[in-house]
PDB file of C-alpha atoms in Angstrom:
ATOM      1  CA  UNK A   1      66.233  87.526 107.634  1.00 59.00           C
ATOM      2  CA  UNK A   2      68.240  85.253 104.918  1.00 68.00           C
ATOM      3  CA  UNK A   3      68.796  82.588 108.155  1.00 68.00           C
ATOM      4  CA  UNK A   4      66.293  83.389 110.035  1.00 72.00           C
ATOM      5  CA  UNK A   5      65.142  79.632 110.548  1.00 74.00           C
ATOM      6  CA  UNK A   6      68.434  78.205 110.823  1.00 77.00           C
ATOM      7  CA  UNK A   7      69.585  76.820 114.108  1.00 81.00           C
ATOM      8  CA  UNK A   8      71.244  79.428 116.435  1.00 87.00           C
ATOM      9  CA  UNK A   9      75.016  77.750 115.325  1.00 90.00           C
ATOM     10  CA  UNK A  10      74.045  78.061 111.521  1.00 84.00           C
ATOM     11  CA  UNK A  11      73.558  81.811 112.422  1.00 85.00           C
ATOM     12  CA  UNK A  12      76.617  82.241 114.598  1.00 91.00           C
ATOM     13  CA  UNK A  13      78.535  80.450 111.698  1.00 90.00           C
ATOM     14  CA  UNK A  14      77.126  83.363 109.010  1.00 86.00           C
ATOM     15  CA  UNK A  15      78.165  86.146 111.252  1.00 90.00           C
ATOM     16  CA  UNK A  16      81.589  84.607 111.689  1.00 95.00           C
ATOM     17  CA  UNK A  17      81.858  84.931 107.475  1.00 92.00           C
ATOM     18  CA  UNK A  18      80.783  88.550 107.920  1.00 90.00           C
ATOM     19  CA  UNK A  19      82.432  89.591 111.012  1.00 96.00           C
ATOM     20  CA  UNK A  20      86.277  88.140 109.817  1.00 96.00           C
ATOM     21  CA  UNK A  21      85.489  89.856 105.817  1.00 91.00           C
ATOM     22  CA  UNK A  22      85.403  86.178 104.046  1.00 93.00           C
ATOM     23  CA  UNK A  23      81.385  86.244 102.978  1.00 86.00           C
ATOM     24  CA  UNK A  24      81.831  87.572  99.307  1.00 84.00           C
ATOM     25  CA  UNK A  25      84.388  84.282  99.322  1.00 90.00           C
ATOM     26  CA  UNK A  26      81.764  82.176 101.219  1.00 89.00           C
ATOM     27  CA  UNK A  27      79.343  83.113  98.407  1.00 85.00           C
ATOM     28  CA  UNK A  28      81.390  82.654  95.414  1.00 89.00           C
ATOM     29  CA  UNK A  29      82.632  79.349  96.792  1.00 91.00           C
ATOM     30  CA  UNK A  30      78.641  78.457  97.090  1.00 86.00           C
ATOM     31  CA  UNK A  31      77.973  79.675  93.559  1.00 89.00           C
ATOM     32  CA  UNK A  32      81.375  78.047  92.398  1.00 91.00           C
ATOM     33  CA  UNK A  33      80.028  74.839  93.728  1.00 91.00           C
ATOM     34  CA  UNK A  34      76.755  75.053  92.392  1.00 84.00           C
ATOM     35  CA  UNK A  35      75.326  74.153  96.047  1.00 78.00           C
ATOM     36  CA  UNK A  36      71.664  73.440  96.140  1.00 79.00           C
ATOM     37  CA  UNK A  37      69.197  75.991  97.284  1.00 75.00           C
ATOM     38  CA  UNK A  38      68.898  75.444 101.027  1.00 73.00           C
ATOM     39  CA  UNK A  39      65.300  74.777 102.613  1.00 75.00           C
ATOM     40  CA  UNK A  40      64.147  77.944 104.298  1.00 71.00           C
ATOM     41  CA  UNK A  41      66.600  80.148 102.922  1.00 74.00           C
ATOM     42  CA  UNK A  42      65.442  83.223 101.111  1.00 77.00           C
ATOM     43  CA  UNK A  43      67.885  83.581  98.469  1.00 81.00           C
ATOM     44  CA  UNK A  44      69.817  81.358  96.795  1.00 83.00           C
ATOM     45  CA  UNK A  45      73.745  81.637  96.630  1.00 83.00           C
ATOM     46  CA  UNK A  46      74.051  82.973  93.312  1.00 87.00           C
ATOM     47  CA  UNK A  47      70.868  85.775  93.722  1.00 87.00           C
ATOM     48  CA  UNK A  48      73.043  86.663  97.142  1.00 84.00           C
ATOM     49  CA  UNK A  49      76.010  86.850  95.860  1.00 86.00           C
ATOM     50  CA  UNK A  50      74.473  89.177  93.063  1.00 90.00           C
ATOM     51  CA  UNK A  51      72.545  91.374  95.558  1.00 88.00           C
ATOM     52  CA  UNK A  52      76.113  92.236  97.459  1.00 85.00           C
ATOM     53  CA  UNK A  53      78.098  92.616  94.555  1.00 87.00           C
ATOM     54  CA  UNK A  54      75.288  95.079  93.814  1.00 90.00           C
ATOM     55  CA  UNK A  55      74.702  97.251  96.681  1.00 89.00           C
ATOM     56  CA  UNK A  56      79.317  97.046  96.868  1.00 86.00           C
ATOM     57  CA  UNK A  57      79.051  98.947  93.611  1.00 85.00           C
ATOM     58  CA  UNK A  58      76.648 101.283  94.914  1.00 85.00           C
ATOM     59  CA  UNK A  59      78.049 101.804  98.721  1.00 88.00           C
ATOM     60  CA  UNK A  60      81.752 101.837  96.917  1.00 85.00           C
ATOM     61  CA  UNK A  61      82.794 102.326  93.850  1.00 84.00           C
ATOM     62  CA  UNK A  62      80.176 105.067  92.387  1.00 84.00           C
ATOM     63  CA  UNK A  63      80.875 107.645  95.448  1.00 86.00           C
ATOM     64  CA  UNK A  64      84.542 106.800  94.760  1.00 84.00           C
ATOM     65  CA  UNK A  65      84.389 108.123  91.491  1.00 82.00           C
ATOM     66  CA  UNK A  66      82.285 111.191  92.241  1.00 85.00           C
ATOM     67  CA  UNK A  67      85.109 112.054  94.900  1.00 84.00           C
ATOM     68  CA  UNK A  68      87.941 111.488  92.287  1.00 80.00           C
ATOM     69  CA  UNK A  69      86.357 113.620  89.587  1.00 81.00           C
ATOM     70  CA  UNK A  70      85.420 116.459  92.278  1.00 83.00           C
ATOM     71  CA  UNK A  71      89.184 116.490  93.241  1.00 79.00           C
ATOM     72  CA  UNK A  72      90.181 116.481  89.215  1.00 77.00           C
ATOM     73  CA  UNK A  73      88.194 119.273  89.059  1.00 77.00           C
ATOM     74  CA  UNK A  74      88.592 121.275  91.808  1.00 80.00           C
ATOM     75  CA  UNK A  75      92.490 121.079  91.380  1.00 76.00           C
ATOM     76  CA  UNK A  76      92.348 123.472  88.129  1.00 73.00           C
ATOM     77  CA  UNK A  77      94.922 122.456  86.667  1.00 67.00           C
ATOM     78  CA  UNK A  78      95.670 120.103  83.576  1.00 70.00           C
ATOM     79  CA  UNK A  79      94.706 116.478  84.023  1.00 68.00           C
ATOM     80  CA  UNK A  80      97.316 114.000  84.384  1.00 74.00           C
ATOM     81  CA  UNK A  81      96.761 110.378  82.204  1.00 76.00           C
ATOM     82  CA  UNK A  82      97.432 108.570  85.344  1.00 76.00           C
ATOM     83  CA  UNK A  83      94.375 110.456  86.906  1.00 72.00           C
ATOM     84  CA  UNK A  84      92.630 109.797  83.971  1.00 72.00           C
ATOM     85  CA  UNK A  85      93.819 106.395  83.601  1.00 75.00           C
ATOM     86  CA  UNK A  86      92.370 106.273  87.906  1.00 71.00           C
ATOM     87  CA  UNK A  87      88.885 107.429  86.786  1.00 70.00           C
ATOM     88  CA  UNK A  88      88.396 105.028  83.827  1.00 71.00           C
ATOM     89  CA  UNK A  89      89.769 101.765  84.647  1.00 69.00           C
ATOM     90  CA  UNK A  90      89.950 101.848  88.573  1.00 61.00           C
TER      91      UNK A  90
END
């Protein structure tokens, strides 16, 4: 949808960032540069970069943590501070 008007090489180009992992670098590098909302583009870099750090935190990190702190407490035993240390800061 977000380059939906673009030429069909402008779209093969955005896959390329997502298929090879380097699109959250793309992005940053686009909000980095302060690059000028593009005509026909939905969202600009900064609102896109945003919206995946977003849904990352979501998809990622918060169903990490539930998983950690099942396994803390299913293991019944005392906590360790480098499991703690896990659930708090990583």
């Amino acid at each position: 949808v977000q380059n939906a008007k673009k030429t069909k090489k402008r779209q093969m180009k955005e896959q390329l960032y997502i298929l090879t992992l380097i699109k959250p670098g793309v992005d940053a590098w686009r909000v980095a540069s302060d690059s000028e909302h593009e005509v026909g583009v939905m969202m600009n870099a900064r609102l896109a970069l945003t919206a995946t750090k977003t849904i990352e935190l979501v998809a990622e990190a918060i169903p990490g943590t539930v998983v950690q702190l099942t396994a803390i407490m299913k293991a019944g035993s005392v906590t360790s501070h480098s499991a703690a240390f896990s659930i708090i800061f990583c």
